[in-house]
Amino acid sequence: MTQQGVRWTADQVLALAPDAASRKAGSKLGAAGPWTEAGSSDEGTVWGLCKGSGSKPYQTVIDIADAAGPAYKCSCPSRKFPCKHALGLLLLWAGGEGAVPPGPAPDWAEQWMEGRRQRAQERRATDAGGSSAGSGDPEAARRRAERRAVRITAGATELEQRLADLLRGGLAGAEQAGYGMWEETAARMVDAQAPGLAGRVRELGSIPSSGPGWPVRLLEECALVHLLDQGWLRRERLPDGLASTVRSRIGLPASADGPAIRDRWLVLAQSDTADARLTTRRIWLHGTDSGRTALLLSYGAAGRAPELALPVGLELEAEVSAYPGTGQVRAALGERFAPPAPSVTRPPGVTTDQAAARYGAALRDDPWLDSVPVTLDRVIPAPDGDSWQLADAEGDSALPLTASARSRPGLWRLVALSGGAPVKVFGECGHRGFTPLTAWPEGPGEAVQLC
């Protein structure tokens, strides 16, 4: 299957941009003016020369047919990935065949593609040969795991004592102590090789003085940290699924060991979060045959977008395998059988009451779960005082939007798409409310990304 007969939309292209500045700059390069010698191949390669500030134009080539999403190469010095030239060339291609006609690839584009083909063959040969050479010594791995478990146990025991001291002295002391106390405790959890505990401790430190009702929120979060501590300290008594969930929440690495599920996976949402060290990409998939929802996580170094890119509205035939843990939705993308292609498929939806009940049921398996993925059917965005909510079109129930959702431009795209009429919305439903990520109009129309 090639990509030449399947054109993406501009929104799907711009969803690949690493930031707003790249989207704006790439949009300006999406016309034929700055491009020369643009072309495409039946194998799904697009190339072109883009006039820049220097004497030589930038050479840009894209492999659209890569099953993991497009791969890019550009001679510009930008450290963003994809750069504005790659985005502009994709927009030019998405606009129609006339601007990027079929033809033979220039030498510089063909050399890049040949290198990709050779690397792919080497990876397949490595996979076929197995990984016994790199598997290491199982006995040494077991001893390392035991040493780490001892350190985590010491860290969890220390954290229990610090929580007890906090409650004994009163929550007001947390406000007076400031953030330094929590950061020092988090550092101790890092030393104990329990990054999950460290992250939760840092969240505790952000709660004091965070607004009205902060003592209640702090007490609730302290209870969840205490529950996670106790889950680790008594993990041998837990059912296997819950024990795996505890290990995951503590921060122990795991591999996707569930059976591979082959399906046609619809890309529901793609969103990035970044800090000083890492960009994390969350991609939600819906299996059109299995009905399963899966979360793919991909990471990139600071300033670079993660390599895996699957814009909303595309569908790919592939295998995914779940990570261990009761109710776990995170999965790993396995073998892909065709490049991603646009789809008119929409996921089935539920009411707001059913969405809330789904989150409540999921908490039985994972008490530390912030939210669950859910698609709401026929809801209308409506103001609720100073806030917003999604109200059932035929019922009297509604879900409030989270504070983060209310501060995003996506809220106004959702309101504009609805215009007072019902829409279908995919997002994450949790104790803080509902975060909309993607929406579809009531009638025919493409998915609109809101994140």
mmCIF file of N, CA and C in Angstrom, residues 217 220-221 282 352 355-360 363 369-376 384 387-391 398-406 408 414 425-437:
data_model
loop_
_atom_site.group_PDB
_atom_site.id
_atom_site.type_symbol
_atom_site.label_atom_id
_atom_site.label_comp_id
_atom_site.label_asym_id
_atom_site.label_seq_id
_atom_site.Cartn_x
_atom_site.Cartn_y
_atom_site.Cartn_z
ATOM 1 N N ARG A 217 -7.051 18.645 49.987
ATOM 2 C CA ARG A 217 -6.354 18.024 48.862
ATOM 3 C C ARG A 217 -5.047 17.382 49.312
ATOM 4 N N GLU A 220 -5.823 14.108 51.051
ATOM 5 C CA GLU A 220 -6.200 13.072 50.091
ATOM 6 C C GLU A 220 -4.972 12.485 49.399
ATOM 7 N N GLU A 221 -4.067 13.360 48.974
ATOM 8 C CA GLU A 221 -2.877 12.876 48.272
ATOM 9 C C GLU A 221 -1.935 12.127 49.216
ATOM 10 N N ARG A 282 1.821 11.277 24.229
ATOM 11 C CA ARG A 282 0.767 10.310 24.533
ATOM 12 C C ARG A 282 -0.103 10.157 23.292
ATOM 13 N N THR A 352 -22.448 10.911 29.938
ATOM 14 C CA THR A 352 -21.571 11.431 30.995
ATOM 15 C C THR A 352 -21.697 10.598 32.269
ATOM 16 N N ALA A 355 -19.626 7.555 31.778
ATOM 17 C CA ALA A 355 -18.202 7.876 31.835
ATOM 18 C C ALA A 355 -17.720 7.958 33.280
ATOM 19 N N ALA A 356 -18.503 8.630 34.133
ATOM 20 C CA ALA A 356 -18.136 8.729 35.541
ATOM 21 C C ALA A 356 -18.119 7.356 36.201
ATOM 22 N N ALA A 357 -19.097 6.513 35.847
ATOM 23 C CA ALA A 357 -19.140 5.162 36.412
ATOM 24 C C ALA A 357 -17.937 4.341 35.943
ATOM 25 N N ARG A 358 -17.508 4.560 34.704
ATOM 26 C CA ARG A 358 -16.353 3.833 34.189
ATOM 27 C C ARG A 358 -15.088 4.195 34.965
ATOM 28 N N TYR A 359 -14.942 5.468 35.302
ATOM 29 C CA TYR A 359 -13.786 5.865 36.100
ATOM 30 C C TYR A 359 -13.845 5.251 37.494
ATOM 31 N N GLY A 360 -15.025 5.266 38.097
ATOM 32 C CA GLY A 360 -15.172 4.668 39.419
ATOM 33 C C GLY A 360 -14.829 3.188 39.431
ATOM 34 N N LEU A 363 -11.043 2.577 39.315
ATOM 35 C CA LEU A 363 -10.325 2.829 40.560
ATOM 36 C C LEU A 363 -10.203 1.584 41.424
ATOM 37 N N LEU A 369 -5.172 5.940 39.885
ATOM 38 C CA LEU A 369 -5.487 6.334 38.513
ATOM 39 C C LEU A 369 -6.085 7.746 38.494
ATOM 40 N N ASP A 370 -5.480 8.622 37.716
ATOM 41 C CA ASP A 370 -5.988 9.993 37.601
ATOM 42 C C ASP A 370 -7.186 10.088 36.679
ATOM 43 N N SER A 371 -7.235 9.281 35.628
ATOM 44 C CA SER A 371 -8.318 9.395 34.656
ATOM 45 C C SER A 371 -8.361 8.139 33.796
ATOM 46 N N VAL A 372 -9.455 8.001 33.065
ATOM 47 C CA VAL A 372 -9.609 6.909 32.105
ATOM 48 C C VAL A 372 -9.984 7.510 30.756
ATOM 49 N N PRO A 373 -9.608 6.836 29.667
ATOM 50 C CA PRO A 373 -10.013 7.322 28.347
ATOM 51 C C PRO A 373 -11.474 6.989 28.094
ATOM 52 N N VAL A 374 -12.194 7.928 27.535
ATOM 53 C CA VAL A 374 -13.614 7.695 27.282
ATOM 54 C C VAL A 374 -14.081 8.612 26.152
ATOM 55 N N THR A 375 -15.036 8.124 25.378
ATOM 56 C CA THR A 375 -15.660 8.924 24.316
ATOM 57 C C THR A 375 -17.089 9.239 24.725
ATOM 58 N N LEU A 376 -17.419 10.508 24.738
ATOM 59 C CA LEU A 376 -18.763 10.957 25.080
ATOM 60 C C LEU A 376 -19.583 11.155 23.813
ATOM 61 N N ASP A 384 -20.718 27.103 32.832
ATOM 62 C CA ASP A 384 -21.230 26.770 34.164
ATOM 63 C C ASP A 384 -20.634 27.765 35.144
ATOM 64 N N SER A 387 -16.930 28.456 34.904
ATOM 65 C CA SER A 387 -16.319 27.248 34.359
ATOM 66 C C SER A 387 -17.095 26.793 33.130
ATOM 67 N N TRP A 388 -16.734 25.580 32.636
ATOM 68 C CA TRP A 388 -17.418 24.960 31.502
ATOM 69 C C TRP A 388 -17.686 23.500 31.827
ATOM 70 N N GLN A 389 -18.695 22.968 31.140
ATOM 71 C CA GLN A 389 -19.029 21.564 31.321
ATOM 72 C C GLN A 389 -19.500 20.984 29.993
ATOM 73 N N LEU A 390 -19.503 19.647 29.932
ATOM 74 C CA LEU A 390 -20.074 18.943 28.792
ATOM 75 C C LEU A 390 -21.368 18.304 29.256
ATOM 76 N N ALA A 391 -22.481 18.757 28.685
ATOM 77 C CA ALA A 391 -23.806 18.317 29.123
ATOM 78 C C ALA A 391 -24.388 17.349 28.110
ATOM 79 N N ALA A 398 -24.010 16.165 33.491
ATOM 80 C CA ALA A 398 -22.903 16.828 32.808
ATOM 81 C C ALA A 398 -21.603 16.506 33.524
ATOM 82 N N LEU A 399 -20.499 16.690 32.827
ATOM 83 C CA LEU A 399 -19.166 16.539 33.405
ATOM 84 C C LEU A 399 -18.456 17.885 33.342
ATOM 85 N N PRO A 400 -17.890 18.363 34.461
ATOM 86 C CA PRO A 400 -17.131 19.625 34.419
ATOM 87 C C PRO A 400 -15.812 19.423 33.691
ATOM 88 N N LEU A 401 -15.337 20.448 33.027
ATOM 89 C CA LEU A 401 -14.025 20.393 32.401
ATOM 90 C C LEU A 401 -12.946 20.660 33.441
ATOM 91 N N THR A 402 -11.798 20.053 33.263
ATOM 92 C CA THR A 402 -10.678 20.283 34.171
ATOM 93 C C THR A 402 -10.156 21.707 33.998
ATOM 94 N N ALA A 403 -9.427 22.165 34.994
ATOM 95 C CA ALA A 403 -8.868 23.520 34.928
ATOM 96 C C ALA A 403 -7.911 23.659 33.750
ATOM 97 N N SER A 404 -7.128 22.617 33.479
ATOM 98 C CA SER A 404 -6.192 22.692 32.357
ATOM 99 C C SER A 404 -6.923 22.786 31.025
ATOM 100 N N ALA A 405 -8.054 22.071 30.896
ATOM 101 C CA ALA A 405 -8.827 22.134 29.650
ATOM 102 C C ALA A 405 -9.434 23.521 29.444
ATOM 103 N N ARG A 406 -9.848 24.167 30.526
ATOM 104 C CA ARG A 406 -10.460 25.494 30.398
ATOM 105 C C ARG A 406 -9.454 26.555 29.966
ATOM 106 N N ARG A 408 -6.970 26.063 27.752
ATOM 107 C CA ARG A 408 -6.384 25.754 26.448
ATOM 108 C C ARG A 408 -7.205 26.363 25.319
ATOM 109 N N LEU A 414 -13.605 23.608 20.410
ATOM 110 C CA LEU A 414 -14.725 22.722 20.710
ATOM 111 C C LEU A 414 -16.048 23.481 20.680
ATOM 112 N N VAL A 425 -17.075 13.577 21.657
ATOM 113 C CA VAL A 425 -15.811 14.065 22.216
ATOM 114 C C VAL A 425 -15.057 12.915 22.869
ATOM 115 N N PHE A 426 -13.793 12.753 22.475
ATOM 116 C CA PHE A 426 -12.908 11.806 23.165
ATOM 117 C C PHE A 426 -12.007 12.584 24.116
ATOM 118 N N GLY A 427 -11.782 12.015 25.311
ATOM 119 C CA GLY A 427 -10.904 12.668 26.267
ATOM 120 C C GLY A 427 -10.626 11.778 27.456
ATOM 121 N N GLU A 428 -10.150 12.397 28.516
ATOM 122 C CA GLU A 428 -9.782 11.679 29.735
ATOM 123 C C GLU A 428 -10.682 12.163 30.874
ATOM 124 N N CYS A 429 -11.341 11.205 31.534
ATOM 125 C CA CYS A 429 -12.307 11.500 32.593
ATOM 126 C C CYS A 429 -11.735 11.038 33.928
ATOM 127 N N GLY A 430 -11.670 11.969 34.892
ATOM 128 C CA GLY A 430 -11.112 11.630 36.190
ATOM 129 C C GLY A 430 -11.716 12.460 37.303
ATOM 130 N N HIS A 431 -11.063 12.414 38.471
ATOM 131 C CA HIS A 431 -11.629 13.088 39.643
ATOM 132 C C HIS A 431 -11.535 14.608 39.537
ATOM 133 N N ARG A 432 -10.709 15.124 38.631
ATOM 134 C CA ARG A 432 -10.624 16.568 38.442
ATOM 135 C C ARG A 432 -11.584 17.075 37.370
ATOM 136 N N GLY A 433 -12.249 16.147 36.683
ATOM 137 C CA GLY A 433 -13.159 16.526 35.619
ATOM 138 C C GLY A 433 -12.797 15.840 34.321
ATOM 139 N N PHE A 434 -13.223 16.426 33.215
ATOM 140 C CA PHE A 434 -13.028 15.841 31.897
ATOM 141 C C PHE A 434 -12.117 16.740 31.070
ATOM 142 N N THR A 435 -11.113 16.139 30.438
ATOM 143 C CA THR A 435 -10.199 16.864 29.546
ATOM 144 C C THR A 435 -10.471 16.432 28.115
ATOM 145 N N PRO A 436 -11.110 17.267 27.303
ATOM 146 C CA PRO A 436 -11.380 16.882 25.908
ATOM 147 C C PRO A 436 -10.110 16.946 25.063
ATOM 148 N N LEU A 437 -9.918 15.938 24.226
ATOM 149 C CA LEU A 437 -8.729 15.860 23.381
ATOM 150 C C LEU A 437 -9.052 15.922 21.890
#
